[in-house]
XYZ file of C-alpha atoms in Angstrom:
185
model
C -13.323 -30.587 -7.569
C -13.961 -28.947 -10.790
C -12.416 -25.706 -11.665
C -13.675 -23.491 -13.456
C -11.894 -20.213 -14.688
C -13.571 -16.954 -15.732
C -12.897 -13.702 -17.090
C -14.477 -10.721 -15.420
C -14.167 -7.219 -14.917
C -12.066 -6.195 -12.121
C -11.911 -2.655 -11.239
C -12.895 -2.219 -15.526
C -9.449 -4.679 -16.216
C -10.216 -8.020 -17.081
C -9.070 -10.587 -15.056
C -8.904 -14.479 -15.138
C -11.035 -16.008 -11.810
C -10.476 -19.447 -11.132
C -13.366 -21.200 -9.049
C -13.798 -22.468 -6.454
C -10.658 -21.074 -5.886
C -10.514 -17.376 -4.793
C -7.460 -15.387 -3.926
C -5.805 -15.605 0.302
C -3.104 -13.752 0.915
C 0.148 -15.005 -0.528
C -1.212 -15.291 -4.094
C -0.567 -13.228 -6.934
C -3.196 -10.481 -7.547
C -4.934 -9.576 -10.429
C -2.328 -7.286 -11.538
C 0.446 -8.932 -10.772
C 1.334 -7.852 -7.181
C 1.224 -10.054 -3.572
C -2.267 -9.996 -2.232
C -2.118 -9.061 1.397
C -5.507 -8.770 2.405
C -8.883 -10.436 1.278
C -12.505 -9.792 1.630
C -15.550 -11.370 0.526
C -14.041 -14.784 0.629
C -11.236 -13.471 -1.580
C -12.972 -11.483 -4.287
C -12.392 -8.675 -3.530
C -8.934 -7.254 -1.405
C -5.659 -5.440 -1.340
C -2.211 -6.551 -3.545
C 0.692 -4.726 -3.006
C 3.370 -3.826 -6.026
C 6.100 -6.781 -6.075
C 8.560 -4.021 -5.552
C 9.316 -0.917 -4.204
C 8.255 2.451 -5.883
C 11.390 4.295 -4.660
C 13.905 4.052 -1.980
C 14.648 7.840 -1.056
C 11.211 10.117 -1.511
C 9.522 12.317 0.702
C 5.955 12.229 2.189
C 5.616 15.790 0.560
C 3.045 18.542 1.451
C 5.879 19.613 4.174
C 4.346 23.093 4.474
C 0.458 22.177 4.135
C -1.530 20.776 6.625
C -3.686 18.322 4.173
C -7.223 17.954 4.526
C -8.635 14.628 3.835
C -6.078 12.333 4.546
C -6.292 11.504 7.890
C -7.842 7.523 7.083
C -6.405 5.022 9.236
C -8.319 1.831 8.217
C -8.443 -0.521 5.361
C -10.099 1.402 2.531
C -8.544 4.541 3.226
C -5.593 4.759 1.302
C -7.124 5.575 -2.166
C -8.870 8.931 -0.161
C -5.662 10.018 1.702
C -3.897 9.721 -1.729
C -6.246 11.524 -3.417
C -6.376 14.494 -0.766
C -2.086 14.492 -0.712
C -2.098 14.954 -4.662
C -4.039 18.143 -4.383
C -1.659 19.707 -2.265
C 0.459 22.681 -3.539
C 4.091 21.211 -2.749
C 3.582 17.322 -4.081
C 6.458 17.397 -6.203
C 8.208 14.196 -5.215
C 5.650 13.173 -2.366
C 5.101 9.526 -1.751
C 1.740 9.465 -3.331
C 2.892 11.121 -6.798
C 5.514 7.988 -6.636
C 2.791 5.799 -5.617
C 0.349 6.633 -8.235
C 2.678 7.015 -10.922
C 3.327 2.821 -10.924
C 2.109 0.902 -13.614
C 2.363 -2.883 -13.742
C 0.439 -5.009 -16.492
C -1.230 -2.350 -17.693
C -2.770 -1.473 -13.997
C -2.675 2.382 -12.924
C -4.709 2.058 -10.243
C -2.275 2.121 -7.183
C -2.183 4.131 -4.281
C -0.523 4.961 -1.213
C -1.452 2.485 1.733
C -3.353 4.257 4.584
C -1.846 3.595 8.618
C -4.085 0.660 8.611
C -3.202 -0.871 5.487
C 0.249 -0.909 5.608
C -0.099 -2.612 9.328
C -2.218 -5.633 7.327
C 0.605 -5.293 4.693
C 3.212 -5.447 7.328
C 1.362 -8.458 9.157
C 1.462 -10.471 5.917
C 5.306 -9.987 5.206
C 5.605 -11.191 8.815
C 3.950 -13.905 8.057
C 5.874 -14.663 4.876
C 9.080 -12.898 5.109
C 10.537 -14.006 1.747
C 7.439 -12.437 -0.222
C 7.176 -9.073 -1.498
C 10.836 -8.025 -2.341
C 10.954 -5.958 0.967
C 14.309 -5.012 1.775
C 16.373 -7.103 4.076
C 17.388 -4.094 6.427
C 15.602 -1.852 8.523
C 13.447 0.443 6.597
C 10.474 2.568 7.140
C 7.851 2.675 4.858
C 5.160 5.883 4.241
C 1.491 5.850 4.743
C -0.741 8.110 3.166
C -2.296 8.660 6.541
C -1.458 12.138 8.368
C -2.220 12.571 12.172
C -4.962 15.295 12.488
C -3.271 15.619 15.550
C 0.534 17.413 14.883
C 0.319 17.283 11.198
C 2.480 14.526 11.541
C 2.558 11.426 9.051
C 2.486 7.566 9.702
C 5.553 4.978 8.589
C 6.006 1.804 9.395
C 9.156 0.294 10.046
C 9.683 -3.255 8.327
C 12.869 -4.496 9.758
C 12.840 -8.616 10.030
C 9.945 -10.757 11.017
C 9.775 -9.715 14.427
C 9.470 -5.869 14.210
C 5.804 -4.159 14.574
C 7.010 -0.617 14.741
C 5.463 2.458 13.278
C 6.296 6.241 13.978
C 4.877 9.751 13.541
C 6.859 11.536 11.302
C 6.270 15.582 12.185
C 5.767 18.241 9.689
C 9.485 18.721 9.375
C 10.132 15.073 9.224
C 8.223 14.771 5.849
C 10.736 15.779 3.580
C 12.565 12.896 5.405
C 13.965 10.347 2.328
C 11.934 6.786 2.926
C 10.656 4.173 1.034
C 7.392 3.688 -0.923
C 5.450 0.909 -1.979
C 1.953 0.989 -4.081
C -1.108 -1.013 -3.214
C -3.862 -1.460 -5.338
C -7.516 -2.849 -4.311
C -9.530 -5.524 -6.426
């Protein structure tokens, strides 16, 4: 099999494509991070940051009831992020920490939506020694708010086994938990 690499435009960065070969979860994404989730026979898909954006930040928005960020599938997060930035109390919210990431010159992270951070999840189950997730139990935000209670979605990551995630309620969302930034290509 001959391969054949190629530079394109990803999301306007240029990135190296090697053919036949696409990206499957596992490999490195175009920026850098752990892919997690593929499309289009691995065009196009998901990478997470290789490490965590903090350990001890708040969802944010604890007094507003945020429109727009209710997304709970894959494609969501970049909306919900979007909507929890233009929310009067974002000062240390998940998504400002989110955003904020930079690796190889990408700037285009997010937070993950419910439904994103489940595929992320599923992958580190999968592969427990990839993506520098912390060896204890920890929960992890979601962009995605309940339209319900004005509650927010975590995930707890806690070993191989655990599929766990919670609604955290209004008051919960200044709770201190970890965030980590996805990106799509």
């Amino acid at each position: 099999t001959t391969v054949v690499s190629t530079l394109r435009f990803v999301n306007d960065k240029p990135t190296w494509r090697y053919s036949p070969s696409y990206y499957q979860p596992g490999d490195r994404g175009p920026a850098g991070g752990f892919v997690f989730y593929v499309t289009d026979g691995g065009l196009h898909g998901l990478e997470a940051a290789p490490s965590d954006q903090g350990t001890e930040v708040a969802w944010g928005c604890i007094d507003d009831y945020v429109s727009g960020a209710a997304g709970v599938g894959v494609g969501d997060g970049r909306i919900n992020t979007a909507a929890i930035l233009l929310c009067e109390s974002v000062d240390g919210a998940a998504a400002l920490a989110a955003t904020s990431y930079v690796l190889n010159g990408y700037d285009d992270w997010f937070l993950s939506s419910r439904g994103e951070l489940g595929q992320l999840h599923s992958q580190y189950v999968a592969r427990p020694i990839y993506g520098g997730f912390a060896n204890m139990a920890e929960y992890y935000w979601s962009s995605t708010q309940s339209s319900i209670h004005d509650q927010a979605w975590v995930r707890l990551f806690d070993g191989p086994n655990q599929f766990v995630e919670f609604e955290f309620s209004k008051d919960e969302r200044s709770s201190s938990l970890r965030v980590r930034s996805v990106r799509s290509f």
